[in-house]
């Protein structure tokens, strides 16, 4: 009976998949003897995986079969624009702006513009990939195709880490903001303090858990339903933001904008690194590509349109805040609420709080959708058990993947404080953005069996120069070296490396939509992301490398064997099909 079920998986109920074969169907894990044999071949299998690159057709046509049921193509450009708006415009603009303005003064407007430009560069890279490879895996699939299986796995681990930590962080933020509406003097009063646990993990947050469970339950119910709920809520939020901007211009005082650069360019760039986190979340929209009705049109409009709109909104909101209050008087924790009180509009602070809570809620909704789809594609590749790749036949959503992300993030949110979560989240996000920019350059300049070896060597030298000079500038900045000579030297090296790459022949041209000014825009994206990674501090690096070490251990014990078995099984099936066709 079990063999019959395995041969006819479509006839089995979605909720009856609990056998060992559902979680570990690969030959390596059939019994202890086969697993020991696989472990003895780890070096050769690792070499195979390190050299292996996936293909567009494999990611688009073969892997989705692992889900048994297709996700429903039900999203238009309108849905994607508001999914982008809902995923990005959360608590960041309301919380971070006050803190960053103390570093930049009124030039916080330029800080948001700089960060918006950086985010837009990453958006352009994501858009080209999403149009060419409209699958649920997003950056995981892009890296698997261009940088290989192992790099994709490290990215996959960070993607899952980002998903879990990001959801948990939003849940904790929601709880803090809700508590501040009740008691402004203590945002932790709804949490339960456990003295026996270490600092950073000793404030239990049941409210965050409830919020995560509700948001993810809605996301599981159906993509279209969640999208409609998101854009209705986002449009309501947009009206509140327009109100804030109009009141700020009417009641604000332009005299507060002087001096515009109280802390010079250094303060402006420092604030840009801080407010960048207000732009994160757009990558979740790229994960919805498999459900877009017309990816070639909907994805560019949705991603680029939403990020351009968000950048303008953020700059205007930063400007009106600087006009309503002198930068020295802006409150770091509740900037807009206090600013409205300062101009005699106490009641407006409740609108700000509602808008912030709504933003965090829609960020959770869109985030849970995107995170589950990341997980689905990773499971399709068998880097985690393929059980998580199964799509429910009625809802058209990956319920198992969503449940996994929900439960783990709820546990993390229950115990872990925001400061611990934020540094881990930031490092993972920026690394993935940097890898995607590198992958785009590889996609344009290197095509297997088509690019001459000489061209490949030149390209790799240019790429090394771009990354190395970016690291050089970052090291100088973090070492407090402010002399202009070495910055000019590394800047010229970066410029020459990019210019040389620009003269190399491109071996792939986008079929539908492509990033303009390649290699300049991707090279800029690499440089900015490296710079922002360098600003995170020692603790963030330590946590990142510890998490990566755990991922590598898992890959050597499980991931490399599962993906090796799947790749060679599919390869054997293809040869058999070709043989049958030749015989017939």
Tab-separated table of C-alpha atoms in Angstrom, residues 181-494:
chain	number	residue	atom	x	y	z
A	181	UNK	CA	-0.191	53.468	22.560
A	182	UNK	CA	-1.370	52.307	25.995
A	183	UNK	CA	1.591	53.305	28.163
A	184	UNK	CA	4.183	55.629	26.661
A	185	UNK	CA	6.572	55.205	29.599
A	186	UNK	CA	7.011	51.407	29.302
A	187	UNK	CA	6.823	49.550	25.985
A	188	UNK	CA	7.651	46.228	27.691
A	189	UNK	CA	4.745	46.136	30.118
A	190	UNK	CA	2.818	43.567	27.990
A	191	UNK	CA	5.802	41.194	28.071
A	192	UNK	CA	6.592	38.597	30.718
A	193	UNK	CA	9.996	38.913	32.403
A	194	UNK	CA	11.780	35.637	33.242
A	195	UNK	CA	14.786	36.345	35.476
A	196	UNK	CA	16.377	32.923	34.934
A	197	UNK	CA	16.953	33.601	31.219
A	198	UNK	CA	19.892	35.710	29.894
A	199	UNK	CA	19.457	39.338	28.836
A	200	UNK	CA	18.072	39.682	25.324
A	201	UNK	CA	16.030	36.485	25.757
A	202	UNK	CA	14.293	37.070	29.087
A	203	UNK	CA	11.241	39.110	27.989
A	204	UNK	CA	8.585	36.696	26.700
A	205	UNK	CA	6.258	38.295	24.155
A	206	UNK	CA	2.920	36.417	23.756
A	207	UNK	CA	1.386	39.348	21.806
A	208	UNK	CA	4.016	38.944	19.068
A	209	UNK	CA	3.193	35.230	18.823
A	210	UNK	CA	-0.538	35.915	18.394
A	211	UNK	CA	0.108	38.549	15.701
A	212	UNK	CA	2.349	36.136	13.757
A	213	UNK	CA	-0.197	33.313	13.953
A	214	UNK	CA	-3.035	35.536	12.702
A	215	UNK	CA	-1.035	37.075	9.819
A	216	UNK	CA	0.296	33.738	8.602
A	217	UNK	CA	-3.134	32.094	8.829
A	218	UNK	CA	-4.495	34.757	6.474
A	219	UNK	CA	-1.556	34.196	4.091
A	220	UNK	CA	-2.289	30.441	4.007
A	221	UNK	CA	-5.920	30.990	3.050
A	222	UNK	CA	-5.118	32.149	-0.503
A	223	UNK	CA	-2.818	34.466	-2.438
A	224	UNK	CA	-5.527	36.514	-4.111
A	225	UNK	CA	-7.445	37.073	-0.869
A	226	UNK	CA	-4.289	38.164	0.961
A	227	UNK	CA	-3.322	40.501	-1.892
A	228	UNK	CA	-6.723	42.223	-1.922
A	229	UNK	CA	-6.627	42.656	1.857
A	230	UNK	CA	-3.112	44.087	1.556
A	231	UNK	CA	-3.851	46.680	-1.114
A	232	UNK	CA	-7.022	47.859	0.617
A	233	UNK	CA	-5.080	48.329	3.870
A	234	UNK	CA	-2.119	49.901	2.025
A	235	UNK	CA	-4.328	52.418	0.210
A	236	UNK	CA	-5.854	53.424	3.571
A	237	UNK	CA	-2.318	53.815	4.930
A	238	UNK	CA	-1.352	55.898	1.889
A	239	UNK	CA	-4.163	58.380	2.675
A	240	UNK	CA	-2.837	58.784	6.225
A	241	UNK	CA	0.696	59.344	4.883
A	242	UNK	CA	-0.627	61.982	2.449
A	243	UNK	CA	-2.352	63.669	5.398
A	244	UNK	CA	0.923	63.709	7.362
A	245	UNK	CA	2.797	65.226	4.407
A	246	UNK	CA	0.164	67.916	3.720
A	247	UNK	CA	-0.079	68.951	7.392
A	248	UNK	CA	3.720	68.996	7.613
A	249	UNK	CA	4.025	71.395	4.680
A	250	UNK	CA	1.154	73.618	5.896
A	251	UNK	CA	2.140	73.783	9.588
A	252	UNK	CA	5.900	73.311	9.216
A	253	UNK	CA	8.536	76.058	9.323
A	254	UNK	CA	11.273	76.192	6.667
A	255	UNK	CA	13.534	77.949	9.191
A	256	UNK	CA	13.942	74.552	10.887
A	257	UNK	CA	15.797	73.325	7.776
A	258	UNK	CA	18.773	75.549	8.611
A	259	UNK	CA	21.540	74.432	8.913
A	260	UNK	CA	20.842	71.699	6.343
A	261	UNK	CA	24.136	69.815	6.955
A	262	UNK	CA	24.815	70.313	10.682
A	263	UNK	CA	27.059	67.217	10.775
A	264	UNK	CA	28.451	67.443	7.248
A	265	UNK	CA	28.477	64.730	4.605
A	266	UNK	CA	29.633	62.187	7.196
A	267	UNK	CA	26.401	62.576	9.174
A	268	UNK	CA	24.337	62.288	5.993
A	269	UNK	CA	26.011	59.005	4.946
A	270	UNK	CA	25.867	57.585	8.471
A	271	UNK	CA	22.126	58.195	8.525
A	272	UNK	CA	21.792	56.645	5.038
A	273	UNK	CA	23.231	53.386	6.410
A	274	UNK	CA	20.679	53.493	9.239
A	275	UNK	CA	17.558	54.292	7.190
A	276	UNK	CA	18.368	51.647	4.551
A	277	UNK	CA	16.452	49.146	6.688
A	278	UNK	CA	13.264	51.116	5.985
A	279	UNK	CA	13.527	49.898	2.361
A	280	UNK	CA	13.970	46.174	2.998
A	281	UNK	CA	11.186	43.756	2.081
A	282	UNK	CA	10.879	44.337	-1.667
A	283	UNK	CA	12.603	40.993	-2.388
A	284	UNK	CA	9.461	39.272	-1.106
A	285	UNK	CA	7.584	40.620	-4.139
A	286	UNK	CA	10.060	38.920	-6.505
A	287	UNK	CA	9.063	35.619	-4.872
A	288	UNK	CA	5.506	36.113	-6.123
A	289	UNK	CA	6.657	35.932	-9.779
A	290	UNK	CA	5.281	32.407	-10.190
A	291	UNK	CA	1.813	33.753	-9.408
A	292	UNK	CA	1.949	36.826	-11.680
A	293	UNK	CA	-0.478	36.690	-14.618
A	294	UNK	CA	1.964	38.335	-17.035
A	295	UNK	CA	5.467	38.350	-15.460
A	296	UNK	CA	7.146	40.298	-18.294
A	297	UNK	CA	4.858	43.288	-17.640
A	298	UNK	CA	3.641	42.904	-14.060
A	299	UNK	CA	7.010	42.383	-12.347
A	300	UNK	CA	8.889	45.455	-13.700
A	301	UNK	CA	5.893	47.704	-13.069
A	302	UNK	CA	5.249	46.189	-9.643
A	303	UNK	CA	8.813	46.179	-8.314
A	304	UNK	CA	10.245	49.343	-9.863
A	305	UNK	CA	6.959	51.258	-9.554
A	306	UNK	CA	6.503	50.473	-5.860
A	307	UNK	CA	10.134	51.239	-4.924
A	308	UNK	CA	10.116	54.560	-6.831
A	309	UNK	CA	6.858	55.549	-5.098
A	310	UNK	CA	8.219	54.529	-1.692
A	311	UNK	CA	11.440	56.542	-2.160
A	312	UNK	CA	9.461	59.706	-2.970
A	313	UNK	CA	7.132	59.129	0.002
A	314	UNK	CA	10.031	58.569	2.409
A	315	UNK	CA	11.874	61.714	1.257
A	316	UNK	CA	8.730	63.841	1.648
A	317	UNK	CA	7.999	62.403	5.102
A	318	UNK	CA	11.578	63.077	6.227
A	319	UNK	CA	11.337	66.630	4.895
A	320	UNK	CA	8.079	67.493	6.689
A	321	UNK	CA	9.409	66.044	9.963
A	322	UNK	CA	12.438	68.359	9.735
A	323	UNK	CA	10.094	71.276	9.019
A	324	UNK	CA	7.739	70.569	11.949
A	325	UNK	CA	10.527	70.436	14.556
A	326	UNK	CA	14.138	71.512	14.905
A	327	UNK	CA	16.360	68.449	14.439
A	328	UNK	CA	17.740	68.882	17.981
A	329	UNK	CA	14.223	68.553	19.425
A	330	UNK	CA	12.998	65.553	17.414
A	331	UNK	CA	12.168	62.559	19.606
A	332	UNK	CA	14.256	59.482	18.726
A	333	UNK	CA	11.600	56.888	19.568
A	334	UNK	CA	8.300	58.517	18.538
A	335	UNK	CA	9.366	61.268	16.147
A	336	UNK	CA	6.105	61.930	14.303
A	337	UNK	CA	3.820	61.610	17.336
A	338	UNK	CA	5.888	64.135	19.309
A	339	UNK	CA	6.167	66.428	16.260
A	340	UNK	CA	2.369	66.610	15.944
A	341	UNK	CA	2.114	67.397	19.650
A	342	UNK	CA	4.636	70.215	19.129
A	343	UNK	CA	2.401	71.890	16.526
A	344	UNK	CA	-0.710	71.518	18.704
A	345	UNK	CA	-2.287	68.454	17.047
A	346	UNK	CA	-2.218	65.893	19.862
A	347	UNK	CA	-4.977	63.791	18.297
A	348	UNK	CA	-2.941	63.224	15.100
A	349	UNK	CA	-0.447	61.044	16.948
A	350	UNK	CA	-3.084	58.285	17.021
A	351	UNK	CA	-3.251	58.394	13.217
A	352	UNK	CA	0.516	57.916	13.148
A	353	UNK	CA	0.293	54.950	15.517
A	354	UNK	CA	-2.505	53.338	13.490
A	355	UNK	CA	-0.527	53.844	10.273
A	356	UNK	CA	2.586	52.283	11.827
A	357	UNK	CA	0.659	49.270	13.159
A	358	UNK	CA	-1.034	48.817	9.784
A	359	UNK	CA	2.342	48.971	8.058
A	360	UNK	CA	3.793	46.299	10.298
A	361	UNK	CA	0.722	44.111	9.782
A	362	UNK	CA	0.892	44.258	5.977
A	363	UNK	CA	4.663	43.697	6.136
A	364	UNK	CA	3.933	40.525	8.078
A	365	UNK	CA	1.278	39.463	5.557
A	366	UNK	CA	3.459	39.985	2.496
A	367	UNK	CA	6.507	38.666	4.319
A	368	UNK	CA	4.773	35.422	5.249
A	369	UNK	CA	3.723	34.928	1.618
A	370	UNK	CA	7.228	35.586	0.264
A	371	UNK	CA	9.012	33.577	2.945
A	372	UNK	CA	6.828	30.521	2.349
A	373	UNK	CA	7.593	30.664	-1.370
A	374	UNK	CA	11.318	30.908	-0.729
A	375	UNK	CA	10.997	27.842	1.477
A	376	UNK	CA	8.961	26.038	-1.183
A	377	UNK	CA	11.639	26.429	-3.879
A	378	UNK	CA	14.409	25.443	-1.469
A	379	UNK	CA	12.404	22.315	-0.612
A	380	UNK	CA	11.774	21.611	-4.313
A	381	UNK	CA	15.555	21.415	-4.722
A	382	UNK	CA	15.643	18.952	-1.745
A	383	UNK	CA	18.000	21.163	0.271
A	384	UNK	CA	15.384	20.766	2.986
A	385	UNK	CA	12.786	17.948	2.989
A	386	UNK	CA	10.541	18.147	-0.143
A	387	UNK	CA	7.506	17.802	2.130
A	388	UNK	CA	7.689	21.590	2.569
A	389	UNK	CA	7.319	22.092	-1.202
A	390	UNK	CA	3.796	20.647	-1.389
A	391	UNK	CA	1.150	23.129	-2.569
A	392	UNK	CA	-2.440	22.706	-1.360
A	393	UNK	CA	-4.761	21.847	-4.292
A	394	UNK	CA	-7.569	24.208	-3.206
A	395	UNK	CA	-5.815	27.263	-1.776
A	396	UNK	CA	-2.885	27.092	-4.221
A	397	UNK	CA	-0.549	28.039	-1.360
A	398	UNK	CA	2.365	26.135	0.263
A	399	UNK	CA	0.707	25.526	3.622
A	400	UNK	CA	3.408	23.267	5.092
A	401	UNK	CA	6.136	25.816	4.289
A	402	UNK	CA	4.054	28.631	5.775
A	403	UNK	CA	3.398	26.632	8.956
A	404	UNK	CA	7.120	25.933	9.395
A	405	UNK	CA	8.079	29.607	9.034
A	406	UNK	CA	5.221	30.619	11.341
A	407	UNK	CA	6.010	28.235	14.181
A	408	UNK	CA	9.769	28.817	14.217
A	409	UNK	CA	9.450	32.615	13.947
A	410	UNK	CA	6.817	32.569	16.712
A	411	UNK	CA	9.227	30.744	19.034
A	412	UNK	CA	12.035	33.186	18.161
A	413	UNK	CA	9.703	36.171	18.676
A	414	UNK	CA	8.578	34.840	22.043
A	415	UNK	CA	12.103	34.874	23.507
A	416	UNK	CA	14.402	37.155	21.501
A	417	UNK	CA	14.720	40.944	21.824
A	418	UNK	CA	14.759	43.325	18.841
A	419	UNK	CA	18.409	44.386	19.147
A	420	UNK	CA	19.564	40.754	18.874
A	421	UNK	CA	17.291	40.131	15.880
A	422	UNK	CA	18.112	43.276	13.907
A	423	UNK	CA	21.852	42.697	13.410
A	424	UNK	CA	21.341	39.115	12.191
A	425	UNK	CA	18.581	40.218	9.810
A	426	UNK	CA	20.613	43.092	8.359
A	427	UNK	CA	23.682	40.991	7.575
A	428	UNK	CA	21.680	38.259	5.836
A	429	UNK	CA	19.677	40.741	3.760
A	430	UNK	CA	22.681	42.713	2.542
A	431	UNK	CA	24.671	39.573	1.691
A	432	UNK	CA	21.842	38.292	-0.479
A	433	UNK	CA	21.477	41.664	-2.245
A	434	UNK	CA	25.226	41.650	-2.952
A	435	UNK	CA	25.168	38.064	-4.259
A	436	UNK	CA	22.263	38.858	-6.597
A	437	UNK	CA	24.186	41.810	-8.099
A	438	UNK	CA	27.228	39.536	-8.629
A	439	UNK	CA	24.977	36.855	-10.152
A	440	UNK	CA	23.548	39.373	-12.620
A	441	UNK	CA	27.038	40.258	-13.852
A	442	UNK	CA	27.865	36.544	-14.187
A	443	UNK	CA	24.631	36.017	-16.122
A	444	UNK	CA	25.484	38.745	-18.641
A	445	UNK	CA	29.174	37.924	-19.108
A	446	UNK	CA	29.452	34.149	-18.670
A	447	UNK	CA	27.509	31.455	-20.513
A	448	UNK	CA	28.697	27.884	-20.093
A	449	UNK	CA	30.238	26.378	-23.244
A	450	UNK	CA	29.844	29.731	-25.034
A	451	UNK	CA	32.172	32.176	-23.250
A	452	UNK	CA	35.850	31.840	-24.303
A	453	UNK	CA	38.197	31.053	-21.428
A	454	UNK	CA	40.144	34.260	-22.065
A	455	UNK	CA	36.973	36.362	-21.671
A	456	UNK	CA	36.058	34.479	-18.487
A	457	UNK	CA	39.474	35.186	-16.924
A	458	UNK	CA	39.213	38.901	-17.771
A	459	UNK	CA	35.695	39.046	-16.321
A	460	UNK	CA	36.775	37.365	-13.062
A	461	UNK	CA	39.687	39.817	-12.699
A	462	UNK	CA	37.306	42.763	-13.159
A	463	UNK	CA	34.853	41.292	-10.644
A	464	UNK	CA	37.662	40.763	-8.130
A	465	UNK	CA	38.798	44.394	-8.590
A	466	UNK	CA	35.228	45.722	-8.053
A	467	UNK	CA	34.682	43.672	-4.884
A	468	UNK	CA	38.221	44.291	-3.564
A	469	UNK	CA	38.066	48.073	-4.029
A	470	UNK	CA	34.622	48.138	-2.371
A	471	UNK	CA	36.043	46.275	0.619
A	472	UNK	CA	38.999	48.714	0.681
A	473	UNK	CA	36.714	51.757	0.975
A	474	UNK	CA	34.679	49.999	3.676
A	475	UNK	CA	37.773	49.135	5.734
A	476	UNK	CA	39.036	52.737	5.485
A	477	UNK	CA	35.695	54.148	6.632
A	478	UNK	CA	35.389	51.797	9.596
A	479	UNK	CA	38.986	52.499	10.604
A	480	UNK	CA	38.056	56.217	10.870
A	481	UNK	CA	40.464	57.152	8.086
A	482	UNK	CA	38.968	60.371	6.696
A	483	UNK	CA	41.845	61.537	4.465
A	484	UNK	CA	40.664	61.779	0.857
A	485	UNK	CA	43.752	60.302	-0.870
A	486	UNK	CA	43.115	56.605	-0.218
A	487	UNK	CA	39.400	56.985	-0.972
A	488	UNK	CA	40.350	58.445	-4.359
A	489	UNK	CA	42.807	55.572	-4.953
A	490	UNK	CA	40.205	52.863	-4.225
A	491	UNK	CA	37.560	54.824	-6.130
A	492	UNK	CA	39.776	54.976	-9.223
A	493	UNK	CA	40.513	51.229	-8.916
A	494	UNK	CA	36.761	50.515	-8.734
